């Protein structure tokens, strides 16, 4: 086969930026699969140029002018940027391939703009794309492995792509690693709930940690496992065998049910500096919080005690919540979260608005069937800038009033000071302050407040939220135009719109048949 010039672009943001936070943090959000694809393409004998797009790069200048094939990895919030880039590179003669969460969630839509759209991706899928390497237009082809790969190239093999990415991060440098795929829990909104849990090779993990200690003075590793530590002893034994205690800083997302005090103590001994447990709801998903059937205030007190215990051992804890779940009704869920903020001043609360990402989870079929999904442009589907599921037990106005009330409470001067006082380590202390006063805290208060104002005053927004029209309000169109900057001109016509019932239609009429390879 001819040696191909391949470009791989990992989109960690949704448009060009000059923001300070982006400069500091974006390179640390790099995904693992684009690096893996780079390793596999080189193993097939091709020439790879890899770029982690943090919002500062000129991709046309960075990829070879005569690039044959461009792989783009994107979350849904970066889909419009991905579509614009695909259009641009196709105009220069390249064949384009989309992978990552957006390709898995919205394959029908992505096929309109890419030659290949990938579901689960293993080496056989990549090999087939490379061997075919043809244009597929107007509709791209969908390729998927039957399951996630059993093994993935580790840090040592990915280092040639990791290192230049880390160079873009001026202060913190976080190396992405994986110990497992999928999750044994079944949180109905989560893309990983339908992926069978599967630990990866512990030998590779150990080798990677040893390798990292040779490369970096004190490595900092971000575990990308959907739920770190499901096989707790196995993975901690592996870490302890590979690195002396507390010689590497680790960050992980883990459910509270895995974070008993002995486990947390062991994590501390091994250098874990930040944990992100998902609490999600005070009325649902009790199994992952280890609260069983306890609900409401009882759950708040129990979870708060648990998180305060973690904070005695681990400097940084972010607690994740989903707002607008069907189990929520009235002001109480929001008031309970405020109570949690008071009782757990050291934790940083991360809020997500309930979102249905295409075919990510079977529950989305129910939402589509009930006509509760709104077709917001993908650009806003980042769990905050739009909630694309109509709340079951709230009007939009009431819902946003509650969200604004909770966000204001969480990022009030008093709460910021309490959080500062309750956190002892210097970096986490200031990190909490910066997050509160930047786009995440104050920025969201401003955004939600503006949206709430428009729910009263902007007829386009009102009709859109009330599902009387699918015409996208100017408010959103202008934001996409602003965020894409010079790439707006490459956004294909019609790309702001997608069929928000595509999953349901494909299930009911003509199931999308991925071609299984291997
Ligand atoms: S525990 Fe976390 S990763 Fe697992 S299904 Fe629930 S939300 Fe997803």
Short mmCIF file of C-alpha atoms and ligand atoms in Angstrom, two decimals:
data_model
loop_
_atom_site.label_atom_id
_atom_site.label_comp_id
_atom_site.label_asym_id
_atom_site.label_seq_id
_atom_site.Cartn_x
_atom_site.Cartn_y
_atom_site.Cartn_z
CA UNK A 1 0.00 0.00 0.00
CA UNK A 2 1.16 3.54 -0.74
CA UNK A 3 2.61 5.40 2.25
CA UNK A 4 -0.02 7.95 3.25
CA UNK A 5 0.49 11.39 4.78
CA UNK A 6 -1.89 11.34 7.69
CA UNK A 7 -2.99 14.23 9.89
CA UNK A 8 -4.50 13.52 13.30
CA UNK A 9 -6.31 16.32 15.08
CA UNK A 10 -7.49 15.98 18.67
CA UNK A 11 -10.05 18.75 19.28
CA UNK A 12 -10.11 19.69 22.95
CA UNK A 13 -11.99 22.92 22.37
CA UNK A 14 -14.72 24.19 20.09
CA UNK A 15 -13.03 27.10 18.38
CA UNK A 16 -10.07 29.45 18.24
CA UNK A 17 -9.36 31.19 21.54
CA UNK A 18 -6.92 33.52 23.28
CA UNK A 19 -8.20 32.91 26.83
CA UNK A 20 -5.68 32.54 29.63
CA UNK A 21 -7.45 29.51 31.11
CA UNK A 22 -7.29 27.82 27.70
CA UNK A 23 -3.58 28.46 27.48
CA UNK A 24 -3.01 26.94 30.90
CA UNK A 25 -5.38 23.98 30.79
CA UNK A 26 -6.47 22.95 27.31
CA UNK A 27 -3.46 20.79 26.50
CA UNK A 28 -4.23 18.82 29.64
CA UNK A 29 -7.58 17.81 28.20
CA UNK A 30 -6.04 15.76 25.39
CA UNK A 31 -7.77 12.48 24.61
CA UNK A 32 -6.10 9.10 24.44
CA UNK A 33 -7.69 7.60 21.32
CA UNK A 34 -6.27 10.10 18.79
CA UNK A 35 -2.80 9.24 20.13
CA UNK A 36 -3.64 5.55 19.84
CA UNK A 37 -4.77 6.02 16.24
CA UNK A 38 -1.45 7.77 15.58
CA UNK A 39 0.46 4.75 16.89
CA UNK A 40 -1.62 2.35 14.80
CA UNK A 41 -1.24 4.43 11.62
CA UNK A 42 2.54 4.50 12.02
CA UNK A 43 2.55 0.76 12.70
CA UNK A 44 0.82 0.34 9.32
CA UNK A 45 3.73 2.19 7.72
CA UNK A 46 2.26 5.67 7.25
CA UNK A 47 3.60 9.12 8.08
CA UNK A 48 1.70 10.85 10.89
CA UNK A 49 1.46 14.52 11.84
CA UNK A 50 -0.32 14.86 15.16
CA UNK A 51 -1.87 18.06 16.55
CA UNK A 52 -3.75 18.52 19.78
CA UNK A 53 -5.88 21.55 18.89
CA UNK A 54 -6.12 23.76 21.97
CA UNK A 55 -7.58 26.78 20.17
CA UNK A 56 -4.25 28.46 19.39
CA UNK A 57 -2.93 26.42 16.45
CA UNK A 58 -3.21 27.14 12.76
CA UNK A 59 -4.12 23.67 11.54
CA UNK A 60 -3.63 24.47 7.88
CA UNK A 61 -0.05 25.46 8.63
CA UNK A 62 0.61 22.55 10.97
CA UNK A 63 -0.65 19.70 8.77
CA UNK A 64 1.20 18.92 5.53
CA UNK A 65 -0.19 20.81 2.53
CA UNK A 66 -0.63 17.54 0.64
CA UNK A 67 -2.14 15.55 3.52
CA UNK A 68 -4.00 12.47 2.23
CA UNK A 69 -6.14 11.57 5.20
CA UNK A 70 -7.22 13.61 8.23
CA UNK A 71 -8.52 11.93 11.39
CA UNK A 72 -10.41 14.23 13.74
CA UNK A 73 -11.40 13.26 17.28
CA UNK A 74 -14.17 15.35 18.82
CA UNK A 75 -16.71 15.58 21.59
CA UNK A 76 -20.14 16.79 20.49
CA UNK A 77 -19.51 20.36 21.66
CA UNK A 78 -16.67 20.54 19.10
CA UNK A 79 -18.69 18.92 16.31
CA UNK A 80 -19.27 22.12 14.33
CA UNK A 81 -15.57 22.93 14.46
CA UNK A 82 -14.90 19.36 13.28
CA UNK A 83 -17.38 19.74 10.41
CA UNK A 84 -15.79 23.03 9.36
CA UNK A 85 -12.32 21.50 9.44
CA UNK A 86 -13.46 18.47 7.47
CA UNK A 87 -14.90 20.77 4.83
CA UNK A 88 -11.67 22.75 4.70
CA UNK A 89 -9.41 19.70 4.36
CA UNK A 90 -11.70 18.04 1.84
CA UNK A 91 -11.47 21.19 -0.27
CA UNK A 92 -7.70 20.62 -0.29
CA UNK A 93 -8.10 17.05 -1.50
CA UNK A 94 -7.97 15.07 1.76
CA UNK A 95 -10.21 12.22 2.84
CA UNK A 96 -11.60 12.82 6.34
CA UNK A 97 -12.42 10.51 9.25
CA UNK A 98 -14.29 11.35 12.46
CA UNK A 99 -13.83 9.42 15.70
CA UNK A 100 -14.54 10.04 19.37
CA UNK A 101 -17.75 10.60 21.32
CA UNK A 102 -19.52 12.69 18.68
CA UNK A 103 -19.00 10.00 16.05
CA UNK A 104 -20.43 7.43 18.44
CA UNK A 105 -23.41 9.57 19.44
CA UNK A 106 -24.43 11.11 16.12
CA UNK A 107 -23.14 8.90 13.28
CA UNK A 108 -26.07 9.71 10.96
CA UNK A 109 -25.31 13.40 11.10
CA UNK A 110 -21.53 13.08 10.98
CA UNK A 111 -21.71 10.97 7.80
CA UNK A 112 -22.97 14.06 5.97
CA UNK A 113 -19.63 15.77 6.51
CA UNK A 114 -16.99 13.02 6.78
CA UNK A 115 -15.91 10.19 4.49
CA UNK A 116 -15.68 7.81 7.45
CA UNK A 117 -17.38 7.89 10.83
CA UNK A 118 -16.07 5.50 13.47
CA UNK A 119 -17.84 3.78 16.35
CA UNK A 120 -15.78 1.56 18.66
CA UNK A 121 -12.35 1.69 17.09
CA UNK A 122 -9.69 -0.97 17.11
CA UNK A 123 -6.66 -1.57 14.96
CA UNK A 124 -8.63 -3.60 12.39
CA UNK A 125 -11.03 -0.70 11.84
CA UNK A 126 -8.13 1.70 11.32
CA UNK A 127 -6.41 -0.73 8.97
CA UNK A 128 -9.55 -1.05 6.89
CA UNK A 129 -9.97 2.72 6.62
CA UNK A 130 -6.34 3.09 5.57
CA UNK A 131 -6.58 0.34 2.98
CA UNK A 132 -9.77 1.73 1.50
CA UNK A 133 -8.83 5.40 1.93
CA UNK A 134 -11.45 6.48 -0.61
CA UNK A 135 -13.84 9.41 -0.73
CA UNK A 136 -17.35 8.54 0.34
CA UNK A 137 -19.62 11.45 -0.58
CA UNK A 138 -22.22 12.76 -0.20
CA UNK A 139 -22.68 10.24 2.61
CA UNK A 140 -19.72 8.83 4.51
CA UNK A 141 -19.50 5.24 5.68
CA UNK A 142 -19.81 4.04 9.25
CA UNK A 143 -17.22 1.61 10.57
CA UNK A 144 -17.18 0.06 14.02
CA UNK A 145 -15.56 -2.78 15.89
CA UNK A 146 -17.97 -5.04 17.78
CA UNK A 147 -16.49 -3.93 21.10
CA UNK A 148 -13.77 -1.80 22.65
CA UNK A 149 -10.24 -3.11 21.97
CA UNK A 150 -8.79 -5.50 24.54
CA UNK A 151 -5.46 -3.66 24.63
CA UNK A 152 -4.29 -0.17 23.78
CA UNK A 153 -0.82 1.26 23.22
CA UNK A 154 0.48 2.66 26.50
CA UNK A 155 2.26 5.90 27.35
CA UNK A 156 5.63 4.66 26.12
CA UNK A 157 4.25 4.08 22.63
CA UNK A 158 2.15 7.27 22.66
CA UNK A 159 4.94 9.43 24.07
CA UNK A 160 5.89 10.97 20.74
CA UNK A 161 2.38 12.46 20.63
CA UNK A 162 2.07 13.15 24.36
CA UNK A 163 5.31 15.07 24.69
CA UNK A 164 4.59 17.85 22.16
CA UNK A 165 1.11 18.19 23.64
CA UNK A 166 2.50 18.62 27.16
CA UNK A 167 4.86 21.30 25.89
CA UNK A 168 1.80 23.45 25.23
CA UNK A 169 0.82 23.36 28.92
CA UNK A 170 2.95 25.97 30.70
CA UNK A 171 2.39 24.98 34.37
CA UNK A 172 0.50 21.77 34.99
CA UNK A 173 1.30 18.92 32.69
CA UNK A 174 -1.14 16.06 32.96
CA UNK A 175 -0.42 12.78 31.19
CA UNK A 176 -3.57 10.90 30.14
CA UNK A 177 -3.65 7.21 31.11
CA UNK A 178 -6.21 4.42 31.17
CA UNK A 179 -6.53 1.45 33.50
CA UNK A 180 -9.96 0.30 32.34
CA UNK A 181 -12.77 0.89 29.87
CA UNK A 182 -16.52 0.96 30.46
CA UNK A 183 -18.29 0.89 33.81
CA UNK A 184 -20.27 -1.73 35.74
CA UNK A 185 -22.78 0.90 36.93
CA UNK A 186 -25.85 1.73 34.91
CA UNK A 187 -26.44 5.49 35.32
CA UNK A 188 -29.06 5.92 32.65
CA UNK A 189 -27.68 9.16 31.13
CA UNK A 190 -24.08 7.99 30.80
CA UNK A 191 -22.33 6.84 27.61
CA UNK A 192 -20.13 4.47 29.60
CA UNK A 193 -23.05 2.69 31.24
CA UNK A 194 -23.55 0.64 28.07
CA UNK A 195 -19.88 -0.23 27.62
CA UNK A 196 -18.96 -3.45 29.46
CA UNK A 197 -16.37 -2.91 32.16
CA UNK A 198 -12.96 -4.18 31.12
CA UNK A 199 -9.64 -3.73 32.92
CA UNK A 200 -6.65 -3.11 30.67
CA UNK A 201 -3.28 -4.82 30.89
CA UNK A 202 -1.66 -4.09 34.29
CA UNK A 203 1.79 -4.87 32.88
CA UNK A 204 1.42 -2.03 30.37
CA UNK A 205 0.23 0.25 33.16
CA UNK A 206 3.25 -0.56 35.31
CA UNK A 207 5.66 -0.13 32.43
CA UNK A 208 4.09 3.25 31.66
CA UNK A 209 4.48 4.52 35.21
CA UNK A 210 8.14 3.48 35.28
CA UNK A 211 8.68 5.10 31.91
CA UNK A 212 7.05 8.34 33.04
CA UNK A 213 9.29 8.57 36.08
CA UNK A 214 12.27 8.49 33.74
CA UNK A 215 10.84 11.25 31.57
CA UNK A 216 9.46 13.72 34.12
CA UNK A 217 10.74 14.88 37.50
CA UNK A 218 7.38 14.39 39.18
CA UNK A 219 4.80 13.12 36.74
CA UNK A 220 1.16 14.07 37.03
CA UNK A 221 -1.25 11.48 35.64
CA UNK A 222 -4.93 11.99 34.86
CA UNK A 223 -6.77 8.67 34.76
CA UNK A 224 -9.30 8.67 31.93
CA UNK A 225 -11.10 5.60 33.26
CA UNK A 226 -14.83 6.38 33.38
CA UNK A 227 -14.81 5.05 36.93
CA UNK A 228 -11.35 4.55 38.39
CA UNK A 229 -10.71 1.74 40.84
CA UNK A 230 -13.54 -0.68 40.12
CA UNK A 231 -10.97 -3.42 40.74
CA UNK A 232 -9.38 -1.34 43.41
CA UNK A 233 -6.78 -3.71 44.86
CA UNK A 234 -5.64 -4.91 41.46
CA UNK A 235 -4.91 -1.44 40.13
CA UNK A 236 -3.40 -0.13 43.39
CA UNK A 237 -1.18 -3.22 43.67
CA UNK A 238 0.04 -2.45 40.15
CA UNK A 239 0.74 1.20 40.97
CA UNK A 240 2.57 0.29 44.18
CA UNK A 241 4.71 -2.27 42.38
CA UNK A 242 5.70 0.27 39.71
CA UNK A 243 6.37 3.48 41.64
CA UNK A 244 7.48 4.38 45.19
CA UNK A 245 4.69 5.82 47.36
CA UNK A 246 3.70 9.38 46.50
CA UNK A 247 6.20 9.74 43.64
CA UNK A 248 3.51 10.52 41.03
CA UNK A 249 0.51 12.83 41.38
CA UNK A 250 -2.75 11.23 40.30
CA UNK A 251 -6.18 12.60 39.42
CA UNK A 252 -9.17 10.27 39.00
CA UNK A 253 -12.93 10.12 38.62
CA UNK A 254 -14.36 7.53 40.92
CA UNK A 255 -17.74 6.76 42.44
CA UNK A 256 -18.22 7.22 46.18
CA UNK A 257 -19.05 3.54 46.57
CA UNK A 258 -15.38 2.79 45.80
CA UNK A 259 -14.02 5.44 48.15
CA UNK A 260 -14.15 3.88 51.61
CA UNK A 261 -11.75 5.39 54.14
CA UNK A 262 -9.15 2.58 53.85
CA UNK A 263 -9.26 2.99 50.08
CA UNK A 264 -8.89 6.76 50.33
CA UNK A 265 -5.95 6.37 52.72
CA UNK A 266 -4.29 4.04 50.27
CA UNK A 267 -4.89 6.51 47.46
CA UNK A 268 -3.30 9.28 49.52
CA UNK A 269 -0.23 7.16 50.24
CA UNK A 270 0.15 6.66 46.52
CA UNK A 271 0.00 10.33 45.58
CA UNK A 272 -3.64 10.86 44.60
CA UNK A 273 -4.19 14.62 44.75
CA UNK A 274 -7.61 15.10 43.21
CA UNK A 275 -10.74 12.94 43.12
CA UNK A 276 -13.96 13.63 41.24
CA UNK A 277 -16.81 11.52 42.58
CA UNK A 278 -20.20 11.71 40.87
CA UNK A 279 -23.14 12.25 43.23
CA UNK A 280 -25.55 13.19 40.42
CA UNK A 281 -28.83 13.27 42.36
CA UNK A 282 -30.35 13.25 45.85
CA UNK A 283 -33.18 10.99 44.72
CA UNK A 284 -31.62 8.53 42.37
CA UNK A 285 -28.50 6.49 41.64
CA UNK A 286 -27.98 5.61 45.30
CA UNK A 287 -25.89 2.54 44.49
CA UNK A 288 -22.93 4.52 43.18
CA UNK A 289 -22.96 6.88 46.19
CA UNK A 290 -23.16 3.96 48.60
CA UNK A 291 -26.32 5.48 50.06
CA UNK A 292 -28.68 2.71 48.94
CA UNK A 293 -32.29 3.75 49.38
CA UNK A 294 -31.53 6.80 51.54
CA UNK A 295 -32.82 9.90 49.77
CA UNK A 296 -33.20 13.63 50.25
CA UNK A 297 -31.71 15.26 53.34
CA UNK A 298 -30.59 11.89 54.70
CA UNK A 299 -28.53 11.35 51.57
CA UNK A 300 -27.13 14.89 51.72
CA UNK A 301 -25.86 14.34 55.25
CA UNK A 302 -24.45 10.92 54.51
CA UNK A 303 -22.71 12.02 51.32
CA UNK A 304 -21.41 15.19 52.93
CA UNK A 305 -19.85 13.21 55.75
CA UNK A 306 -18.30 10.88 53.20
CA UNK A 307 -16.86 13.72 51.11
CA UNK A 308 -15.53 15.50 54.20
CA UNK A 309 -13.75 12.27 55.10
CA UNK A 310 -12.16 12.20 51.62
CA UNK A 311 -11.10 15.83 52.01
CA UNK A 312 -9.21 14.94 55.18
CA UNK A 313 -6.93 12.81 53.01
CA UNK A 314 -7.08 14.22 49.48
CA UNK A 315 -6.41 17.92 48.79
CA UNK A 316 -8.87 18.43 45.94
CA UNK A 317 -12.36 17.00 45.55
CA UNK A 318 -14.89 17.92 42.90
CA UNK A 319 -18.39 16.56 43.39
CA UNK A 320 -20.42 16.18 40.20
CA UNK A 321 -24.17 16.70 39.98
CA UNK A 322 -26.68 16.40 37.15
CA UNK A 323 -29.44 19.03 37.28
CA UNK A 324 -32.87 18.37 35.83
CA UNK A 325 -33.11 14.59 36.18
CA UNK A 326 -36.61 13.16 35.98
CA UNK A 327 -36.47 12.24 39.66
CA UNK A 328 -36.19 15.94 40.59
CA UNK A 329 -39.27 18.02 41.34
CA UNK A 330 -39.83 21.44 42.91
CA UNK A 331 -37.23 23.53 44.76
CA UNK A 332 -36.10 20.76 47.10
CA UNK A 333 -33.31 19.16 45.01
CA UNK A 334 -31.68 22.56 44.57
CA UNK A 335 -32.11 23.46 48.24
CA UNK A 336 -30.54 20.15 49.20
CA UNK A 337 -27.54 20.88 47.02
CA UNK A 338 -27.17 24.27 48.73
CA UNK A 339 -27.25 22.42 52.04
CA UNK A 340 -24.51 20.14 50.72
CA UNK A 341 -22.42 23.20 49.77
CA UNK A 342 -22.74 24.45 53.37
CA UNK A 343 -21.97 21.10 54.95
CA UNK A 344 -19.05 20.35 52.62
CA UNK A 345 -17.32 23.69 52.11
CA UNK A 346 -14.06 22.19 50.83
CA UNK A 347 -15.59 20.39 47.83
CA UNK A 348 -15.92 22.09 44.46
CA UNK A 349 -19.37 21.32 43.03
CA UNK A 350 -19.49 20.64 39.29
CA UNK A 351 -22.94 21.03 37.76
CA UNK A 352 -24.14 19.51 34.49
CA UNK A 353 -27.52 20.09 32.91
CA UNK A 354 -29.20 16.86 31.87
CA UNK A 355 -28.29 16.23 28.23
CA UNK A 356 -29.17 13.48 25.77
CA UNK A 357 -26.25 12.92 23.41
CA UNK A 358 -27.82 11.16 20.43
CA UNK A 359 -27.40 7.42 20.78
CA UNK A 360 -25.07 7.61 23.81
CA UNK A 361 -27.52 5.89 26.14
CA UNK A 362 -30.75 3.89 25.62
CA UNK A 363 -32.61 6.34 27.86
CA UNK A 364 -32.28 8.86 25.04
CA UNK A 365 -34.75 6.76 23.04
CA UNK A 366 -37.33 7.40 25.74
CA UNK A 367 -36.68 11.13 25.62
CA UNK A 368 -36.97 11.15 21.83
CA UNK A 369 -40.13 9.05 21.91
CA UNK A 370 -41.69 11.47 24.39
CA UNK A 371 -40.65 14.39 22.14
CA UNK A 372 -38.61 15.89 24.94
CA UNK A 373 -35.37 16.42 22.97
CA UNK A 374 -34.65 19.86 21.52
CA UNK A 375 -32.37 20.20 18.50
CA UNK A 376 -29.90 22.71 19.92
CA UNK A 377 -26.83 23.06 17.68
CA UNK A 378 -24.12 20.65 18.82
CA UNK A 379 -21.91 23.58 19.74
CA UNK A 380 -24.01 24.13 22.88
CA UNK A 381 -24.16 20.51 24.01
CA UNK A 382 -21.47 20.75 26.66
CA UNK A 383 -23.79 20.06 29.62
CA UNK A 384 -24.07 23.75 30.35
CA UNK A 385 -24.77 26.05 27.44
CA UNK A 386 -27.94 24.16 26.60
CA UNK A 387 -30.06 21.49 28.19
CA UNK A 388 -31.47 19.56 25.26
CA UNK A 389 -33.95 17.51 27.31
CA UNK A 390 -37.14 19.26 28.32
CA UNK A 391 -37.38 18.89 32.11
CA UNK A 392 -40.12 16.52 33.21
CA UNK A 393 -41.23 18.34 36.32
CA UNK A 394 -40.34 21.99 35.69
CA UNK A 395 -41.24 24.73 33.28
CA UNK A 396 -38.13 26.15 31.59
CA UNK A 397 -38.47 29.41 33.51
CA UNK A 398 -38.74 27.69 36.88
CA UNK A 399 -35.91 25.39 36.04
CA UNK A 400 -33.54 28.20 35.10
CA UNK A 401 -34.57 30.19 38.18
CA UNK A 402 -33.49 27.24 40.31
CA UNK A 403 -30.26 26.71 38.36
CA UNK A 404 -29.34 30.38 38.69
CA UNK A 405 -30.20 30.38 42.40
CA UNK A 406 -28.01 27.35 43.01
CA UNK A 407 -25.11 28.64 40.92
CA UNK A 408 -25.21 32.03 42.66
CA UNK A 409 -25.27 30.34 46.03
CA UNK A 410 -22.36 28.07 45.13
CA UNK A 411 -20.21 30.94 43.85
CA UNK A 412 -21.27 33.63 46.32
CA UNK A 413 -18.52 35.54 48.12
CA UNK A 414 -19.37 33.65 51.29
CA UNK A 415 -19.13 30.22 49.64
CA UNK A 416 -15.87 31.13 47.89
CA UNK A 417 -14.33 32.24 51.20
CA UNK A 418 -15.61 29.11 52.97
CA UNK A 419 -14.12 26.94 50.24
CA UNK A 420 -10.82 28.80 50.47
CA UNK A 421 -10.69 28.33 54.24
CA UNK A 422 -11.68 24.68 54.11
CA UNK A 423 -8.93 23.84 51.61
CA UNK A 424 -5.41 23.77 52.96
CA UNK A 425 -3.14 22.95 50.02
CA UNK A 426 -2.15 26.14 48.15
CA UNK A 427 -2.79 25.04 44.55
CA UNK A 428 -6.27 23.58 45.21
CA UNK A 429 -7.15 26.67 47.26
CA UNK A 430 -6.42 29.06 44.43
CA UNK A 431 -7.71 26.70 41.80
CA UNK A 432 -11.12 26.84 43.49
CA UNK A 433 -11.07 30.63 43.50
CA UNK A 434 -10.04 30.85 39.85
CA UNK A 435 -12.72 28.39 38.78
CA UNK A 436 -15.35 30.30 40.76
CA UNK A 437 -14.59 33.72 39.30
CA UNK A 438 -13.93 32.54 35.73
CA UNK A 439 -16.23 31.15 33.06
CA UNK A 440 -17.18 28.18 35.20
CA UNK A 441 -18.67 30.09 38.14
CA UNK A 442 -19.38 33.75 37.36
CA UNK A 443 -19.44 33.08 33.61
CA UNK A 444 -22.23 30.55 33.97
CA UNK A 445 -24.22 32.81 36.26
CA UNK A 446 -24.03 35.50 33.56
CA UNK A 447 -24.95 33.08 30.78
CA UNK A 448 -27.88 31.43 32.57
CA UNK A 449 -29.17 34.84 33.68
CA UNK A 450 -29.09 36.13 30.11
CA UNK A 451 -30.90 33.03 28.90
CA UNK A 452 -33.51 33.40 31.63
CA UNK A 453 -34.05 37.03 30.62
CA UNK A 454 -34.59 35.93 27.04
CA UNK A 455 -37.12 33.31 28.11
CA UNK A 456 -39.26 36.32 29.05
CA UNK A 457 -38.19 38.80 26.41
CA UNK A 458 -36.97 37.05 23.24
CA UNK A 459 -39.83 35.57 21.17
CA UNK A 460 -37.41 33.43 19.11
CA UNK A 461 -36.05 31.81 22.27
CA UNK A 462 -39.53 31.34 23.72
CA UNK A 463 -40.86 29.60 20.63
CA UNK A 464 -37.77 27.43 20.36
CA UNK A 465 -37.89 26.29 23.98
CA UNK A 466 -41.64 25.71 23.70
CA UNK A 467 -40.95 23.49 20.65
CA UNK A 468 -43.18 25.61 18.44
CA UNK A 469 -40.32 25.99 15.96
CA UNK A 470 -37.01 24.33 15.19
CA UNK A 471 -35.59 27.47 13.62
CA UNK A 472 -32.47 28.26 15.60
CA UNK A 473 -32.70 31.59 17.43
CA UNK A 474 -30.29 34.29 16.35
CA UNK A 475 -28.81 34.30 19.86
CA UNK A 476 -27.30 30.86 19.19
CA UNK A 477 -26.34 31.48 15.57
CA UNK A 478 -24.35 34.56 16.55
CA UNK A 479 -22.52 32.68 19.27
CA UNK A 480 -21.44 29.94 16.89
CA UNK A 481 -20.28 32.55 14.39
CA UNK A 482 -18.29 34.32 17.09
CA UNK A 483 -16.76 31.12 18.51
CA UNK A 484 -15.71 29.65 15.17
CA UNK A 485 -14.08 32.91 14.10
CA UNK A 486 -12.38 32.52 10.72
CA UNK A 487 -13.55 28.90 10.48
CA UNK A 488 -17.20 29.99 10.32
CA UNK A 489 -16.85 30.39 6.56
CA UNK A 490 -16.01 26.67 6.32
CA UNK A 491 -19.04 25.50 8.27
CA UNK A 492 -21.06 23.46 5.76
CA UNK A 493 -24.49 24.72 4.93
CA UNK A 494 -27.12 23.22 7.18
CA UNK A 495 -24.60 22.06 9.80
CA UNK A 496 -26.28 24.07 12.56
CA UNK A 497 -29.23 21.70 12.22
CA UNK A 498 -29.38 18.00 12.95
CA UNK A 499 -32.12 15.40 13.16
CA UNK A 500 -32.65 15.14 16.91
CA UNK A 501 -34.76 12.01 16.43
CA UNK A 502 -32.25 10.16 14.27
CA UNK A 503 -31.59 7.51 16.93
CA UNK A 504 -35.28 6.74 17.39
CA UNK A 505 -35.93 6.63 13.65
CA UNK A 506 -33.02 4.29 13.03
CA UNK A 507 -34.15 1.95 15.79
CA UNK A 508 -37.77 1.87 14.71
CA UNK A 509 -37.38 1.75 10.95
CA UNK A 510 -34.01 0.83 9.70
CA UNK A 511 -31.36 0.11 12.33
CA UNK A 512 -27.98 1.58 11.45
CA UNK A 513 -25.89 -1.48 10.72
CA UNK A 514 -22.27 -0.83 11.55
CA UNK A 515 -19.95 -2.95 9.47
CA UNK A 516 -18.10 -5.10 11.96
CA UNK A 517 -14.47 -5.46 11.17
CA UNK A 518 -12.23 -8.12 12.67
S1 LIG B 1 -20.68 5.46 37.67
FE1 LIG B 1 -19.97 7.16 36.38
S2 LIG B 1 -18.99 6.16 34.62
FE2 LIG B 1 -20.25 4.62 35.64
S3 LIG B 1 -22.20 4.64 34.53
FE3 LIG B 1 -22.41 6.03 36.31
S4 LIG B 1 -21.85 8.09 35.53
FE4 LIG B 1 -21.12 6.55 34.03
#
